[in-house]
Amino acid sequence: MWGICTRTMVKAGMAVKPCRLVKPCHLVTPVSATRISGRYRSHQQGLPTLPVPPLHQTFERYVAALEPIVEAEELQHTEGLVQEFQKAGGVGERLQKALEKRAKNTENWLSEWWVQVAYLDYRLPVVVHSSPGLVLPHMDFSDKQGQIRFAAKLIAGVLDFKTMIDHETLPVENLGGKPLCMNQYYEVMSSCRIPGPKRDSVVNHARGPTPPKHITVVHNCQFFVLEVYSSDGAPLTAEQLCLQLEKICSASPPSEAQHVGILTTQHRDSWGSVYGNLIKDKTNRESVAAIQSSIFTLCLDGAMPRVPEDTSRSSAAIQMLHGGGSQHYSANRWFDKTLQFIIAEDGTCGANYEHAPAEGPPIVALIDHVVEYTRKAETTQSSTAPLPAPRMLRFNITADIQREIEEAKKNMNLLAEDVDMRVVVFEHFGKNVPKTHNMSPDAFIQVALQLAYYRLYQRCCPTYESASLRMFRRGRTDTIRSASTASAAFAKAFDDAGTQNTEKVELLSNAVKAHRWYTNMAISGQAIDRHLLGLKMVAVEEKMALPAIFTDSSYATALRYKLSTSQVPSKTDCVMCFGPVVPNGYGVCYNPMSDHINFAISAFKSCEETSAARLAEAVQRALLDMRTLLEQTPKSKL
Ligand code: COA
Ligand code: HC5
C-alpha cells in the first residue's frame, strides 16, 4: 500500500484534529477516561515524543537512498530540486517550521496522518492489500469436535489476555532496552473499521461506558452473537464455551449460508456505498453493529482442499490471508473486524487482522499468549446453570444487495486467483549463524533478500522494511530502505568471478552494518520517509502547490516498493503473511527463530516478472551462499 499512497496523500481537505493524551485521535467513539488508570497513563507520559528530524539530514539521506534505485541522470535532477527546496527562507524551511509547530502541539505529529494515509484513505480492498494473515502451527485435531474444543480454549485464552489489558497488567515491552508505547494493545479489542464512500474510520467500543461482553462467531457464513461473560462478570469457561459453540454449529447448516460477509472484501469505495444501503434496514443495522462492537470475531471454517505436504503451509497462509475465494471461506469473515481468529476443521488455525489500529507485534504477543494458554489444562470449575442460546444475526438482503454480493464474490475470486503465495521454512539456520559472525540477523536476512533480488533481476529495487516507532508515544512505523549503496556493491560483487572472497566478506560486512545503521536511525525517529510524508502533508493541508520534490519521478520510484518486507518475530512457530504493495512486487514477511526462519513470500500471478517460488528459492540460496562465504573465508584474512 505504501507504494501508491502518493495518490491518496495529495487529496486535499484532510481534517486533522489535535491529539489528546490517551484517547487515540482517529477513533470515533467517546472515551471514558475513568477506565484508564494511572499506571498506563504515567507509562505513556514517560515516553518521548516523536522528533522531527533536521531538514538537511533528511535530504542528505534521501539522496543517498535514491542512489542505488534511480538512474544517475534522474538523481542529478533530484539533487537540484532538493537544493532548491532547502534554500534559506524557502519552502522547505516553511514546511519544516509548520511541522515542528505541529509536533509541539500534538501527542504525535505523525500518527493520525499515517493512519489516514496508509489505511483509512487507502481504497483497495483490505483483504490481501492491507490485512495480514497469521498461521499457527497445525493443531492436533481433525474433526468438528476437536475444532470446537480448541475454539473454546482459544476464546478463553483471548479473554485471559483481555483481562491483562483491562487491568493494565501487561508487561511493558522493550526494544534495544528502551520501553515501548503500549497504546496499540488498547486498540485491538472491540474495534472495527467502518467503510465510508470516500474514507473509512475505525470505531473502538472498548473504552465506552459499557464495554462489550460478546464476541461474534461465523460458521457457514452465518453470524452469531456469543456472550462470553456470565452475569457475575466472570469469563465463561472453555467447557461452557464448548457447549455454546456446539449450539452455533447446529443452528447454522450450510444450506442457510448468507454471504453478506463477502461485501467486506470489496474495493472500499464500493463497500462504503453499499454499506450505506445495507444499514438503512434496521435489522441489518443492528446485526452490523453487533459485529462491529464485538470483542473479536471467531471464524469456524471447514477444511481447504487437501494439498501435498510441502505446500500445506502455503495453503494455510492463503486461508488466513483471504479465505480461498467465495467457494471456500472468504464469505466466512468480516474483514473490517480488527481481530479475526480462524479455526478450520482440519486443525489449520490462525488469524487475519485489519491493520489500521495496530502493527503486527501486539497481535503476535496476543497470539503467543493464547497458544500457551490453550496448552494448559483447564482448572476453573464451570457453573451448571444453563446459558441462553447464542443469537443468530439476521440480514434482510434486497435484490440490490444480493447483486452487490455476487459482484463482490466475482472480484474476490479474481483476487484470490491472482495471489501467488509461497511459505518456506528455511531450516539450515536462524539467528544463530549471523550472531556467531557478529552480524545483526535481521540485517543479514535483508542483505540476503537484496542479493536474491539482484540475482533474479540484475538490479536493485526500492525496498521497504517496517521499523517500529514505538519508542515514541503513539508511535507506529517508519521505513528502513534496505537497498543501500553498500548492499548494491555486495550484490553486484557476489557472483563476480573477479572479486576475491576476502573482499566479498568485507562488502557483506559493510552491507550488514549499513542496514543496522539505518535500522538504528529509523527506530530512533531519524529516518526519512515519514518526515517527507509530514512535509508533504503540511503542504497539502495548507493547500500549497506541491513542491517539485514530491512530483519528481525519483520520489514516485522510491515509493514503488517492489520488495515490501517485514520482520515479525514470535515465540510460537508462526508464519505471518501479506500481499505485495505494487502489481509487480513481492510481499516478504519473515519470522527469524533461533535455528530456522519462516518466510511467507507473495506476488501476483498476473505479473509475468514475478514468481513467489523463484524469489523463495533465491532467498534460500542467498542465505546459504552467504554462510558458505563467511565459513570459507579464513578469519585471519578479514
Ligand atoms: N552480533 C551478534 N548479535 C547481534 C548483532 C551482532 N552484531 N546485532 C544484533 N544481534 C542480536 C540482537 O542482540 C538480538 O538478540 P536476541 O535474539 O537475543 O533478541 C538479535 O540479534 C536480533 O537483532 P537484529 O536481528 O539486529 O534485529 P532486531 O531484533 O533489532 O530487529 C527490527 C530489527 C527492524 C525488525 C526492529 O527494530 C523493529 O523495528 N521491529 C518491529 C518491526 C515491525 O513492527 N514489524 C511489523 C510491522 S506491522
Ligand atoms: C502479522 C504480521 C503483520 C505484518 C504487517 C506489516 O509488516 O505491515 C507493515 C506495516 C508498516 O507500517 O510498516 C506494512 N507492510 C506489510 C506493507 C510491510
Coordinates of N, CA, C and O in Angstrom, one line a residue, residues 127-256:
V127 N -8.6 -6.8 2.2 CA -8.1 -8.2 2.0 C -7.0 -8.2 1.0 O -7.0 -7.6 0.0
V128 N -5.9 -9.0 1.3 CA -4.7 -9.1 0.5 C -3.9 -7.8 0.5 O -2.7 -7.8 0.7
H129 N -4.5 -6.7 0.2 CA -3.8 -5.4 0.1 C -3.3 -4.7 1.4 O -2.5 -3.9 1.4
S130 N -4.0 -5.1 2.5 CA -3.7 -4.4 3.7 C -3.6 -5.3 4.9 O -2.8 -5.2 5.8
S131 N -4.6 -6.2 5.0 CA -4.7 -7.0 6.2 C -3.8 -8.2 6.2 O -3.9 -9.0 5.3
P132 N -2.9 -8.4 7.2 CA -2.1 -9.5 7.2 C -2.8 -10.8 7.7 O -3.8 -10.7 8.4
G133 N -2.2 -11.9 7.3 CA -2.7 -13.2 7.8 C -1.6 -13.8 8.7 O -0.4 -13.5 8.6
L134 N -2.0 -14.7 9.6 CA -1.1 -15.3 10.5 C -1.5 -16.8 10.7 O -2.6 -17.1 10.9
V135 N -0.5 -17.7 10.5 CA -0.8 -19.1 10.5 C -0.1 -19.7 11.8 O 1.1 -19.5 12.0
L136 N -0.9 -20.4 12.6 CA -0.3 -21.0 13.8 C 0.2 -22.4 13.4 O -0.1 -22.9 12.4
P137 N 1.0 -23.0 14.3 CA 1.4 -24.4 14.0 C 0.1 -25.2 13.9 O -0.9 -24.9 14.5
H138 N 0.2 -26.2 13.1 CA -1.0 -27.1 12.9 C -1.4 -27.7 14.2 O -0.6 -28.2 14.9
M139 N -2.7 -27.6 14.5 CA -3.1 -28.1 15.8 C -3.6 -29.6 15.7 O -3.9 -30.1 14.6
D140 N -3.6 -30.2 16.9 CA -3.8 -31.6 16.9 C -5.2 -32.0 17.0 O -5.7 -32.6 17.9
F141 N -6.0 -31.7 16.0 CA -7.4 -32.2 15.8 C -7.7 -32.2 14.4 O -7.1 -31.6 13.5
S142 N -8.7 -33.0 14.0 CA -9.1 -33.1 12.6 C -10.6 -33.4 12.4 O -11.0 -33.9 11.4
D143 N -11.4 -33.0 13.4 CA -12.8 -33.1 13.2 C -13.5 -31.9 13.9 O -12.9 -31.1 14.6
K144 N -14.8 -31.9 13.7 CA -15.7 -30.8 14.3 C -15.5 -30.7 15.8 O -15.4 -29.6 16.3
Q145 N -15.5 -31.8 16.4 CA -15.5 -31.8 17.9 C -14.2 -31.2 18.4 O -14.1 -30.4 19.3
G146 N -13.1 -31.6 17.7 CA -11.8 -31.1 18.1 C -11.7 -29.6 17.8 O -11.1 -28.8 18.6
Q147 N -12.3 -29.2 16.7 CA -12.3 -27.8 16.3 C -13.0 -27.0 17.3 O -12.5 -25.9 17.8
I148 N -14.2 -27.5 17.8 CA -15.0 -26.7 18.8 C -14.2 -26.6 20.1 O -14.2 -25.6 20.7
R149 N -13.6 -27.7 20.5 CA -12.9 -27.8 21.8 C -11.7 -26.8 21.7 O -11.5 -26.0 22.6
F150 N -11.0 -26.8 20.6 CA -9.9 -25.9 20.5 C -10.4 -24.4 20.5 O -9.8 -23.5 21.1
A151 N -11.5 -24.2 19.7 CA -12.0 -22.8 19.6 C -12.4 -22.3 21.0 O -12.1 -21.1 21.3
A152 N -13.0 -23.2 21.8 CA -13.4 -22.7 23.1 C -12.2 -22.3 24.0 O -12.2 -21.3 24.6
K153 N -11.2 -23.1 23.9 CA -9.9 -22.8 24.6 C -9.3 -21.5 24.1 O -8.8 -20.6 24.9
L154 N -9.3 -21.3 22.8 CA -8.8 -20.1 22.2 C -9.5 -18.9 22.7 O -8.9 -17.9 23.1
I155 N -10.9 -19.0 22.7 CA -11.7 -17.8 23.2 C -11.3 -17.5 24.7 O -11.0 -16.4 25.0
A156 N -11.2 -18.6 25.5 CA -10.8 -18.4 26.9 C -9.4 -17.7 27.0 O -9.2 -16.8 27.8
G157 N -8.5 -18.1 26.1 CA -7.2 -17.6 26.1 C -7.2 -16.1 25.8 O -6.4 -15.3 26.3
V158 N -8.0 -15.7 24.8 CA -8.0 -14.3 24.4 C -8.6 -13.5 25.5 O -8.2 -12.4 25.8
L159 N -9.6 -14.1 26.2 CA -10.3 -13.3 27.3 C -9.3 -13.2 28.4 O -9.3 -12.1 29.1
D160 N -8.4 -14.2 28.6 CA -7.4 -14.1 29.7 C -6.4 -12.9 29.3 O -6.0 -12.1 30.2
F161 N -6.1 -12.8 28.1 CA -5.2 -11.7 27.6 C -5.9 -10.3 27.8 O -5.3 -9.4 28.3
K162 N -7.2 -10.4 27.5 CA -8.0 -9.1 27.6 C -8.0 -8.7 29.1 O -8.0 -7.5 29.3
T163 N -8.1 -9.6 30.0 CA -8.1 -9.2 31.4 C -6.8 -8.5 31.7 O -6.8 -7.5 32.4
M164 N -5.7 -8.9 31.1 CA -4.4 -8.2 31.4 C -4.5 -6.8 30.8 O -3.9 -5.8 31.3
I165 N -5.1 -6.7 29.6 CA -5.2 -5.3 29.0 C -6.1 -4.5 29.9 O -5.8 -3.4 30.3
D166 N -7.3 -5.0 30.3 CA -8.2 -4.3 31.1 C -7.6 -3.9 32.5 O -7.9 -2.8 33.0
H167 N -6.9 -4.8 33.1 CA -6.3 -4.5 34.4 C -4.9 -3.8 34.3 O -4.3 -3.5 35.3
E168 N -4.5 -3.5 33.1 CA -3.2 -2.9 32.8 C -2.1 -3.6 33.5 O -1.2 -3.0 34.1
T169 N -2.1 -4.9 33.3 CA -1.0 -5.7 33.9 C -0.1 -6.3 32.8 O 0.8 -7.1 33.1
L170 N -0.3 -5.9 31.6 CA 0.6 -6.3 30.5 C 2.0 -5.8 30.8 O 2.2 -4.6 31.1
P171 N 3.0 -6.7 30.7 CA 4.4 -6.2 30.9 C 4.8 -5.2 29.8 O 4.4 -5.4 28.6
V172 N 5.4 -4.1 30.1 CA 5.8 -3.1 29.1 C 6.9 -3.7 28.3 O 7.9 -4.4 28.8
E173 N 6.8 -3.6 27.0 CA 7.8 -4.2 26.1 C 9.0 -3.3 25.9 O 8.8 -2.1 26.1
N174 N 10.1 -3.9 25.4 CA 11.3 -3.1 25.2 C 11.8 -3.3 23.8 O 11.6 -4.4 23.2
L175 N 12.5 -2.3 23.3 CA 13.3 -2.5 22.0 C 14.6 -1.8 22.3 O 14.6 -0.7 22.6
G176 N 15.7 -2.7 22.1 CA 17.0 -2.1 22.4 C 17.1 -1.5 23.8 O 17.7 -0.5 24.0
G177 N 16.4 -2.1 24.7 CA 16.5 -1.7 26.1 C 15.6 -0.5 26.4 O 15.5 0.0 27.6
K178 N 14.9 0.0 25.4 CA 14.0 1.2 25.7 C 12.6 0.8 25.8 O 12.1 -0.1 25.0
P179 N 11.8 1.3 26.7 CA 10.4 0.9 26.9 C 9.6 1.4 25.7 O 9.9 2.4 25.1
L180 N 8.6 0.6 25.3 CA 7.8 0.9 24.1 C 6.4 1.4 24.5 O 5.8 1.1 25.6
C181 N 5.8 2.1 23.6 CA 4.4 2.6 23.7 C 3.5 1.4 23.7 O 3.6 0.5 22.9
M182 N 2.6 1.4 24.6 CA 1.7 0.2 24.7 C 0.3 0.5 24.2 O -0.7 -0.3 24.3
N183 N 0.1 1.7 23.6 CA -1.2 2.1 23.2 C -1.9 1.1 22.2 O -3.1 0.9 22.3
Q184 N -1.2 0.5 21.4 CA -1.8 -0.4 20.4 C -2.6 -1.5 21.0 O -3.6 -2.0 20.4
Y185 N -2.2 -2.0 22.2 CA -2.9 -3.0 22.9 C -4.3 -2.6 23.2 O -5.2 -3.4 23.3
Y186 N -4.5 -1.3 23.4 CA -5.9 -0.8 23.7 C -6.7 -0.6 22.5 O -7.9 -0.1 22.6
E187 N -6.2 -0.8 21.3 CA -6.9 -0.6 20.1 C -7.4 -1.8 19.4 O -8.2 -1.7 18.4
V188 N -7.0 -3.0 19.8 CA -7.3 -4.2 19.0 C -8.6 -4.9 19.4 O -9.1 -5.7 18.6
M189 N -9.0 -4.8 20.7 CA -10.2 -5.5 21.1 C -11.4 -4.6 20.9 O -11.4 -3.3 21.1
S190 N -12.6 -5.2 20.6 CA -13.8 -4.4 20.5 C -13.8 -3.3 19.5 O -14.4 -2.2 19.7
S191 N -13.0 -3.4 18.5 CA -12.9 -2.4 17.5 C -13.1 -2.9 16.1 O -13.0 -4.1 15.8
C192 N -13.4 -2.0 15.2 CA -13.7 -2.4 13.8 C -13.6 -1.2 12.9 O -13.8 0.0 13.3
R193 N -13.2 -1.5 11.7 CA -13.1 -0.5 10.6 C -14.5 -0.3 10.1 O -15.3 -1.3 9.9
I194 N -14.8 0.9 9.7 CA -16.2 1.2 9.1 C -15.9 1.8 7.7 O -15.2 2.8 7.6
P195 N -16.5 1.2 6.7 CA -16.3 1.8 5.4 C -17.0 3.1 5.2 O -18.1 3.3 5.7
G196 N -16.4 3.9 4.4 CA -17.1 5.2 4.0 C -17.0 5.3 2.5 O -16.2 4.6 1.9
P197 N -17.9 6.1 1.9 CA -17.8 6.2 0.4 C -16.5 6.8 -0.1 O -16.1 6.4 -1.2
K198 N -15.8 7.6 0.8 CA -14.5 8.1 0.3 C -13.4 7.8 1.3 O -12.2 7.8 0.9
R199 N -13.7 7.7 2.5 CA -12.7 7.5 3.6 C -13.3 6.6 4.7 O -14.5 6.8 5.0
D200 N -12.5 5.7 5.2 CA -13.0 4.8 6.3 C -12.8 5.5 7.6 O -12.1 6.5 7.7
S201 N -13.3 4.8 8.7 CA -13.0 5.2 10.0 C -12.8 4.0 10.9 O -13.0 2.9 10.3
V202 N -12.4 4.1 12.1 CA -12.3 3.0 13.0 C -13.1 3.3 14.2 O -13.0 4.4 14.7
V203 N -13.9 2.4 14.7 CA -14.6 2.6 15.9 C -14.0 1.7 17.0 O -13.7 0.5 16.7
N204 N -13.9 2.2 18.2 CA -13.4 1.3 19.3 C -14.4 1.4 20.4 O -14.6 2.5 21.0
H205 N -15.0 0.3 20.8 CA -16.0 0.3 21.8 C -15.4 -0.1 23.2 O -16.1 -0.1 24.2
A206 N -14.1 -0.4 23.2 CA -13.5 -0.9 24.4 C -13.6 0.1 25.6 O -13.7 -0.3 26.7
R207 N -13.5 1.3 25.2 CA -13.4 2.3 26.3 C -14.7 3.1 26.5 O -14.7 4.1 27.2
G208 N -15.7 2.6 25.9 CA -17.0 3.3 26.1 C -17.6 3.0 27.4 O -17.0 2.3 28.2
P209 N -18.7 3.6 27.8 CA -19.3 3.4 29.1 C -19.7 2.0 29.4 O -19.6 1.5 30.5
T210 N -20.1 1.2 28.4 CA -20.4 -0.2 28.6 C -19.6 -1.1 27.6 O -20.1 -1.4 26.5
P211 N -18.4 -1.4 28.1 CA -17.6 -2.2 27.2 C -18.3 -3.6 26.8 O -18.9 -4.2 27.6
P212 N -18.1 -3.9 25.5 CA -18.8 -5.1 25.0 C -18.4 -6.4 25.8 O -17.3 -6.5 26.3
K213 N -19.4 -7.3 25.9 CA -19.2 -8.6 26.6 C -19.4 -9.8 25.6 O -19.6 -10.9 26.1
H214 N -19.5 -9.5 24.4 CA -19.7 -10.6 23.4 C -18.7 -10.7 22.3 O -18.0 -9.7 22.1
I215 N -18.6 -11.8 21.7 CA -17.8 -12.0 20.5 C -18.8 -12.3 19.4 O -20.0 -12.6 19.7
T216 N -18.3 -12.3 18.1 CA -19.2 -12.8 17.1 C -18.5 -14.1 16.6 O -17.3 -14.2 16.5
V217 N -19.3 -15.0 16.2 CA -18.8 -16.3 15.7 C -19.5 -16.4 14.3 O -20.7 -16.2 14.2
V218 N -18.7 -16.8 13.3 CA -19.3 -17.0 12.0 C -19.0 -18.5 11.6 O -17.8 -19.0 11.7
H219 N -20.0 -19.1 11.2 CA -20.0 -20.6 10.8 C -20.9 -20.8 9.6 O -22.0 -20.3 9.6
N220 N -20.4 -21.4 8.5 CA -21.2 -21.5 7.3 C -21.8 -20.1 6.9 O -23.0 -20.0 6.5
C221 N -21.0 -19.1 7.0 CA -21.3 -17.7 6.6 C -22.5 -17.2 7.3 O -23.2 -16.3 6.8
Q222 N -22.8 -17.7 8.5 CA -23.8 -17.1 9.4 C -23.2 -16.6 10.7 O -22.5 -17.3 11.3
F223 N -23.6 -15.4 11.0 CA -23.0 -14.7 12.2 C -23.9 -14.9 13.4 O -25.1 -14.8 13.4
F224 N -23.2 -15.1 14.5 CA -23.9 -15.2 15.8 C -23.2 -14.3 16.9 O -22.0 -14.1 16.8
V225 N -24.0 -13.8 17.8 CA -23.5 -13.1 19.0 C -23.3 -14.2 20.1 O -24.3 -14.9 20.4
L226 N -22.2 -14.2 20.6 CA -21.9 -15.2 21.7 C -21.5 -14.3 22.9 O -20.4 -13.7 22.9
E227 N -22.3 -14.3 24.0 CA -21.9 -13.6 25.2 C -20.8 -14.5 25.9 O -21.0 -15.7 26.0
V228 N -19.7 -13.8 26.2 CA -18.6 -14.6 26.8 C -18.3 -14.3 28.2 O -17.3 -14.8 28.8
Y229 N -19.2 -13.6 28.9 CA -19.1 -13.3 30.3 C -20.4 -13.8 30.9 O -21.5 -13.5 30.4
S230 N -20.3 -14.4 32.1 CA -21.6 -14.7 32.8 C -22.1 -13.5 33.5 O -21.4 -12.5 33.6
S231 N -23.3 -13.7 34.1 CA -23.9 -12.5 34.7 C -23.1 -11.9 35.9 O -23.2 -10.7 36.2
D232 N -22.2 -12.8 36.5 CA -21.4 -12.2 37.6 C -20.1 -11.6 37.1 O -19.2 -11.2 37.8
G233 N -20.0 -11.5 35.8 CA -18.8 -10.8 35.2 C -17.6 -11.7 34.9 O -16.7 -11.3 34.3
A234 N -17.7 -13.0 35.3 CA -16.6 -13.9 35.1 C -16.6 -14.4 33.6 O -17.7 -14.6 33.1
P235 N -15.5 -14.5 33.0 CA -15.5 -15.1 31.7 C -16.0 -16.5 31.7 O -15.8 -17.2 32.6
L236 N -16.7 -16.9 30.6 CA -17.2 -18.3 30.5 C -16.0 -19.2 30.5 O -14.9 -18.8 30.0
T237 N -16.2 -20.4 31.0 CA -15.1 -21.4 31.0 C -15.0 -22.0 29.6 O -16.0 -22.0 28.8
A238 N -13.9 -22.7 29.3 CA -13.8 -23.4 28.0 C -14.9 -24.4 27.8 O -15.5 -24.6 26.8
E239 N -15.3 -25.0 29.0 CA -16.3 -26.0 28.9 C -17.7 -25.4 28.5 O -18.4 -25.9 27.6
Q240 N -18.0 -24.3 29.1 CA -19.2 -23.6 28.8 C -19.2 -23.1 27.3 O -20.2 -23.2 26.6
L241 N -18.0 -22.6 26.9 CA -17.9 -22.1 25.6 C -18.1 -23.2 24.5 O -18.7 -23.0 23.5
C242 N -17.6 -24.4 24.9 CA -17.8 -25.5 24.0 C -19.3 -25.8 23.7 O -19.7 -25.9 22.6
L243 N -20.1 -25.8 24.8 CA -21.5 -26.0 24.7 C -22.1 -25.0 23.8 O -23.0 -25.3 22.9
Q244 N -21.7 -23.7 24.0 CA -22.3 -22.6 23.2 C -21.9 -22.8 21.7 O -22.7 -22.5 20.8
L245 N -20.7 -23.1 21.5 CA -20.2 -23.3 20.1 C -20.9 -24.4 19.4 O -21.3 -24.3 18.2
E246 N -21.2 -25.5 20.1 CA -22.0 -26.6 19.6 C -23.4 -26.1 19.1 O -23.8 -26.5 18.1
K247 N -24.0 -25.3 20.0 CA -25.3 -24.8 19.6 C -25.2 -23.9 18.3 O -26.1 -24.0 17.4
I248 N -24.2 -23.1 18.2 CA -24.0 -22.3 17.0 C -23.8 -23.2 15.8 O -24.5 -23.0 14.7
C249 N -23.0 -24.2 15.9 CA -22.8 -25.1 14.7 C -24.0 -25.8 14.3 O -24.3 -26.0 13.1
S250 N -24.8 -26.3 15.3 CA -26.1 -27.0 14.9 C -27.1 -26.0 14.3 O -27.9 -26.4 13.5
A251 N -27.0 -24.8 14.7 CA -28.0 -23.8 14.2 C -27.6 -23.2 12.8 O -28.4 -22.3 12.3
S252 N -26.5 -23.6 12.2 CA -26.1 -22.9 11.0 C -25.6 -23.9 9.9 O -24.5 -24.0 9.6
P253 N -26.6 -24.7 9.4 CA -26.3 -25.6 8.3 C -25.8 -24.9 7.1 O -26.2 -23.7 6.9
P254 N -25.0 -25.5 6.3 CA -24.5 -24.9 5.0 C -25.7 -24.4 4.2 O -25.5 -23.3 3.5
S255 N -26.8 -25.0 4.2 CA -27.9 -24.6 3.3 C -28.4 -23.2 3.6 O -29.1 -22.6 2.8
E256 N -28.2 -22.7 4.9 CA -28.7 -21.4 5.3 C -27.7 -20.3 5.0 O -27.9 -19.2 5.5

